[in-house]
Amino acid sequence: MTAELVRGQNHPLSQARLEIRVSADKPIVAGAALSDEHGKVHGAEWVAHPGTPTLPGLEVSRQAAADHRLAVDLGAMPEAVHRISVLLALPTGVAGPVRFGGLAAPFVAVTGLDGSEVASYTITGLEAESAVVALELYRRQGAWKVRAVGQGYAGGLAELLADQGMPEAHTLAGSINEAVVQGLARSVPAPPRTADGDRTRQTAAPAPGPDQGSTASQGAVQPPTSPYGAQGPDRPTSPYGAQGAQQGSTDPSAATQPSTPTAGGPVDYSHPSRQTTAPPPPPPTAPPAQPGQPQQPVAGDATGWSMDERLYNQVWGMFEDLARSMAAYRSAVDFAESRREKELDQVLSDPRSRIGGQGDAAREAARAKHAQLVDQAQAVLDRDLAQLAAEADVVEPALPPAYARWDNPVWHGYRVPMEIPMALRLGDLHLPEAPQVSIPMLVRLPLERGLWIDSGRAGTIDGSYTDSHEVKRLAMDTAVAVAARLLAVYPAREFTVHVIDPAGSGGQALVPLVQSGVLAAPPAVGAAGVADVLARLTQRVDLVQMAVRGGAPDALPPGFDTAEQLLIVNDFPHGFDDRAVTQLRYLADEGPAVGVHLMMVADREEASGYGPLLDPLWRSLMRLTPVPDDHLADPWVGHAWTYEPSLVPAGSQVLQQVLQLVAAARTKYT
């Protein structure tokens, strides 16, 4: 039975391996500080945070998120550690709230590895505080307990760490915030929670060890659990929908967020262009599974108002399932290895068993136990991967054009849409242990962050070195493919593309856009062309901002183009002076909120002469690569995912055919 704690209350802990789950309204930073019997933190090496997420017996999230899961192994804690304080803080240096009083009360739960709650605590009463010690796990007379703390600090992380006796608290707080900003920049934007308020999915957890209390007999080996039950990947509800900041943003979604239910009033379930009631569950399209057999996957097995929305939610469900299944596998393997090392150390520490038959038998038993645990973890992972692969095989052919690869037959029946879709596919993601399961990388529309196609020299996944000229060509091909997809999924004349190509080096790649006539104007060349395009777009941002702030959005000049705008910049910083660089930064920061988006095709090293001046620009953009690269992270666990761009197959004419249809529709609706 779960103990619902109030501030100052404690509860005994009977399990050694635990998970601490944190849920908040907006992305927050979660960490933990280890302290001695006097409550003192001796140094930065005693604090687990996104920059240093792993300590002995402790692992925290690698980035800011609305939901966190911290892994704790009390049996692996050093003898000098007597207290583990769970720290929460609002990230600084990014868009978002600056005090907890503006958010719903954070919720913290201590659970077993099977997801069963041991104790929970809702942190109420916070106002101006931007950091809080949520709870603490402490050792008393050889036993561990959890206490609800809820101590807030208006001075943020620096004040909190200083109060913990941490030397150089301000320096550590600064490094934590920097790690959070960098983590948010590389994280795939996560969708927001659905209106039903479901915060979590069934969790994947590592295998409990013999020190883990459970209903099983003491010392029995339990296989790691997975996001799937015995019936396979059945998702009766989906906690997905679009976001940002989670980073992934770190960026909030342009779609309206679900409102919080209020007493005496209806729940406001928000959806683009629609406000009615909660989305219906998925239709019963699959027959029930036979006992002992996995549920057969079907496309659209998620909640949503339309098939497109259900597919979007299903893809994000697959993404999270794979992330958590892999986390369970990796954690189980780590536990097996740490257990083996511990048992071997015990053998070597005893002179009586160090040599001879007794020592050999103990070593062999430790290795056998390790192999058994790893094999069980691998079996569970293989089962989950098979389920996900089967689901992907069903979902991929059913995806609409906005979500589909360029080789999907759905493009052969393409028609210019009448409505903006929920999301856009930017590529594919997979993990090194599971290359057979590829997850579509879907981001919500309208775009909330600019895109940076990195044209720098990069190493491929197999370790070979890619020619710099080939990378630049692939980068422009990637930019053209993304721009063409955006033009194709927006209604006619509701999306406009501008191109800056100062030296004309991208001419060959831009041929499909130029010849089809879908560009607002020919690509701008030279310094004069750069200045002209940037001046017009910055003026547009200024006009829209003034109209919105003045409460008169309809008071724009006659003939004003209300379409979303995309600016493709090739070969930056060639052709850019200081004024142009300032305007570009302005567009990256202020443009997305008023429908002006930026796509940079650039090599960061070529702009190194500007020094740290451009660091905020690069961080504000989502980095994509024209060759496979493992630079992106998921918003739940923080795995490094291999990203592959969605390019048009060699020899295919599908992109030209789609752009011709777009151009014809634009002419028709002129």
XYZ file of C-alpha atoms in Angstrom, residues 188 311-312 315-316 318-319 392 395-396 399 403-405 424-430 437-443:
28
model
C 13.995 15.512 -29.852
C -0.854 7.314 -36.037
C 1.097 10.239 -34.626
C 4.586 6.460 -33.429
C 5.467 8.398 -30.274
C 6.656 3.160 -30.147
C 9.454 5.693 -29.640
C 6.536 -0.809 -37.399
C 2.382 1.340 -39.207
C 4.876 2.443 -41.865
C 1.398 6.715 -42.706
C 4.735 11.185 -41.892
C 5.848 8.895 -44.720
C 9.237 8.257 -46.273
C 6.202 16.373 -40.167
C 8.742 13.598 -40.635
C 12.331 14.831 -40.536
C 14.039 11.446 -40.687
C 14.392 8.191 -38.798
C 15.862 7.193 -35.421
C 17.276 3.892 -34.204
C 13.575 -1.070 -35.516
C 13.462 2.381 -37.071
C 11.237 5.062 -35.541
C 9.947 7.958 -37.681
C 11.147 11.258 -36.232
C 7.995 13.372 -36.167
C 7.977 17.023 -35.046
